[in-house]
């Protein structure tokens, strides 16, 4: 069977898998009420059900990265998406809450395989100077999945019920499984390397081992070596710290505290506050590829990220401290948009980590730094809740939101410790 040779099509198919994973991440809120009624779940039960995904997803990032480096992204995603497929069917047919939890954990496990895989695909198929742009697009495609899990999923489940909705999701999951199985290879066909023609691309290919997955299969000690290479790299830790702080705040604001912060601090109805979060998310969607493109054009990661993080500090300061004093709603809209667009700038940390670690360990490296935002979110969410322990007022929400400002300042400061990956690779080549 003729394999797909367009890197964009390959990326798009993996992107579809990423989108499905993101969809599941945010799907529980919409079906919480019917789940409560049908399976007698409490609020704590709903929260646990939603968290099952995050726990498995976060903890499995490094194991998934190891598998991706050892087995190649194609096999790992096939296995992962099959787990999502089976999990969706179990979810749809679950007669008891316990089976529902198991199904959700299975979905989380499957979805966890996709991010490290898509980054490996990007590393194997795209030129280093295209990497930040395509990584930015990956974040967009994921967020589109998250958006589809809101109103469109509401309408789907209104028509078919939560069980029917999950059966439809299972059918959609078959699409990337079948395409990847039949038409996708881990690496571009050899002739594509020649077609690329760029010196830089050829040199990079030479500088990395041709068949890393076979070697890893034969030498399990290479996995330990890969872990050592990644964990002992101080620059990978710097990127993890920035991701912990900035993505932790981004997920905490957009996923939990944002609407209530705006409601209390700007004295607006919750519905209007939720609409304003959409402005922040629009900033994320536009900022992600834009920042990646600027970074690829300038061939700089550190400087671009630093500029974005400085804007982020200014954005949070305006939103938390300055604008509430003046109650200028019209200014809040551009500030939210700009803060959203720079909140996503740490996508460059994934690109930077990938550039500092040999290509054979891209999976482990991506998995290692991708754990940080999940821990960051849970720590920031809990600390924020601490500020609200006695009462929920404008002052307590403002105090909690200062965590976002503090996290941005820490992220910005940490960015001075980053090392330019593109320069490092170029220097090694000469
Ligand atoms: N709204 C969720 C934030 C996601 C951050 C980022 N765009 C991303 O894709 N991270 C990787 C992941 O596995 O979630």
Coordinates of N, CA, C and O and ligand atoms in Angstrom, one line a residue, residues 18 22 25-26 57 61 111 115 138-140 142-143 247 250-251 254 281 284 288 344 347 350 370 373-374, ligand 1:
X18 N -4.7 13.9 18.4 CA -4.4 14.9 19.6 C -5.7 15.6 19.9 O -6.1 15.8 21.1
X22 N -7.8 15.7 23.4 CA -8.2 17.0 24.1 C -9.7 17.1 24.3 O -10.1 17.6 25.3
X25 N -10.5 15.4 27.4 CA -10.1 16.1 28.5 C -11.1 17.0 29.1 O -11.3 17.1 30.3
X26 N -11.9 17.7 28.2 CA -12.8 18.7 28.7 C -14.3 18.2 28.6 O -15.2 19.1 28.7
X57 N -2.8 10.8 32.5 CA -2.2 11.6 31.5 C -0.8 12.2 32.0 O 0.2 12.0 31.3
X61 N 3.4 10.6 31.1 CA 4.2 11.3 30.0 C 5.6 10.7 29.8 O 6.0 10.5 28.7
X111 N -4.9 8.8 25.5 CA -4.7 10.2 25.1 C -3.3 10.6 25.4 O -2.6 11.4 24.7
X115 N 0.8 13.3 22.7 CA 1.6 14.5 22.6 C 3.1 14.2 22.3 O 3.7 14.8 21.4
X138 N 0.1 22.6 16.6 CA -0.3 21.5 17.4 C -1.2 21.9 18.6 O -2.2 21.3 18.9
X139 N -0.7 23.0 19.2 CA -1.5 23.5 20.4 C -2.8 24.0 19.9 O -3.8 23.8 20.6
X140 N -2.9 24.6 18.7 CA -4.2 25.1 18.2 C -5.1 23.9 18.0 O -6.3 23.9 18.4
X142 N -5.1 21.0 19.3 CA -5.6 20.5 20.6 C -6.7 21.3 21.1 O -7.7 20.8 21.6
X143 N -6.5 22.6 21.1 CA -7.5 23.5 21.7 C -8.8 23.5 21.0 O -9.9 23.7 21.5
X247 N 2.2 27.6 32.1 CA 1.1 26.7 31.6 C 0.2 26.3 32.8 O -1.0 26.2 32.7
X250 N -2.0 29.2 33.1 CA -2.9 29.3 32.0 C -4.0 28.3 32.1 O -5.2 28.6 32.0
X251 N -3.7 27.0 32.6 CA -4.7 26.0 32.7 C -5.6 26.3 33.9 O -6.8 26.1 33.9
X254 N -7.9 29.4 32.8 CA -8.9 29.2 31.7 C -9.8 28.0 32.1 O -11.0 28.0 31.8
X281 N -9.0 32.9 25.3 CA -8.8 31.7 24.5 C -8.5 32.0 23.0 O -7.7 31.3 22.4
X284 N -5.0 32.8 22.8 CA -4.2 31.6 22.8 C -4.1 31.0 21.4 O -3.0 30.6 20.9
X288 N -0.5 31.2 19.5 CA 0.4 30.0 19.5 C 1.1 29.8 18.1 O 2.3 29.8 18.1
X344 N 0.5 31.2 25.9 CA 0.8 30.0 25.2 C 2.3 30.0 24.7 O 2.8 29.0 24.2
X347 N 5.1 27.1 24.6 CA 5.2 26.0 23.6 C 6.6 26.0 23.1 O 7.1 24.9 22.7
X350 N 9.0 23.4 24.6 CA 9.1 22.1 24.1 C 10.0 22.0 22.9 O 10.8 21.1 22.8
X370 N 6.6 17.8 29.7 CA 5.2 17.9 29.6 C 4.5 17.4 30.9 O 3.3 17.6 31.0
X373 N 3.5 21.1 33.4 CA 2.2 21.9 33.4 C 1.1 21.2 34.2 O 0.3 21.9 34.8
X374 N 1.1 19.9 34.2 CA 0.0 19.2 35.0 C 0.2 19.3 36.5 O -0.7 19.6 37.2
Ligands
LIG1 N1 -5.8 24.0 27.7 C1 -4.8 23.1 28.0 C2 -3.4 23.5 27.9 C3 -2.6 22.8 27.0 C4 -1.2 23.3 26.8 C5 -0.6 23.0 25.5 N2 -1.3 23.6 24.4 C6 -0.5 21.5 25.2 O1 -0.9 21.1 24.2 N3 0.2 20.8 26.1 C7 0.5 19.4 25.9 C8 -0.6 18.5 26.5 O2 -0.3 17.3 26.5 O3 -1.6 19.0 26.9

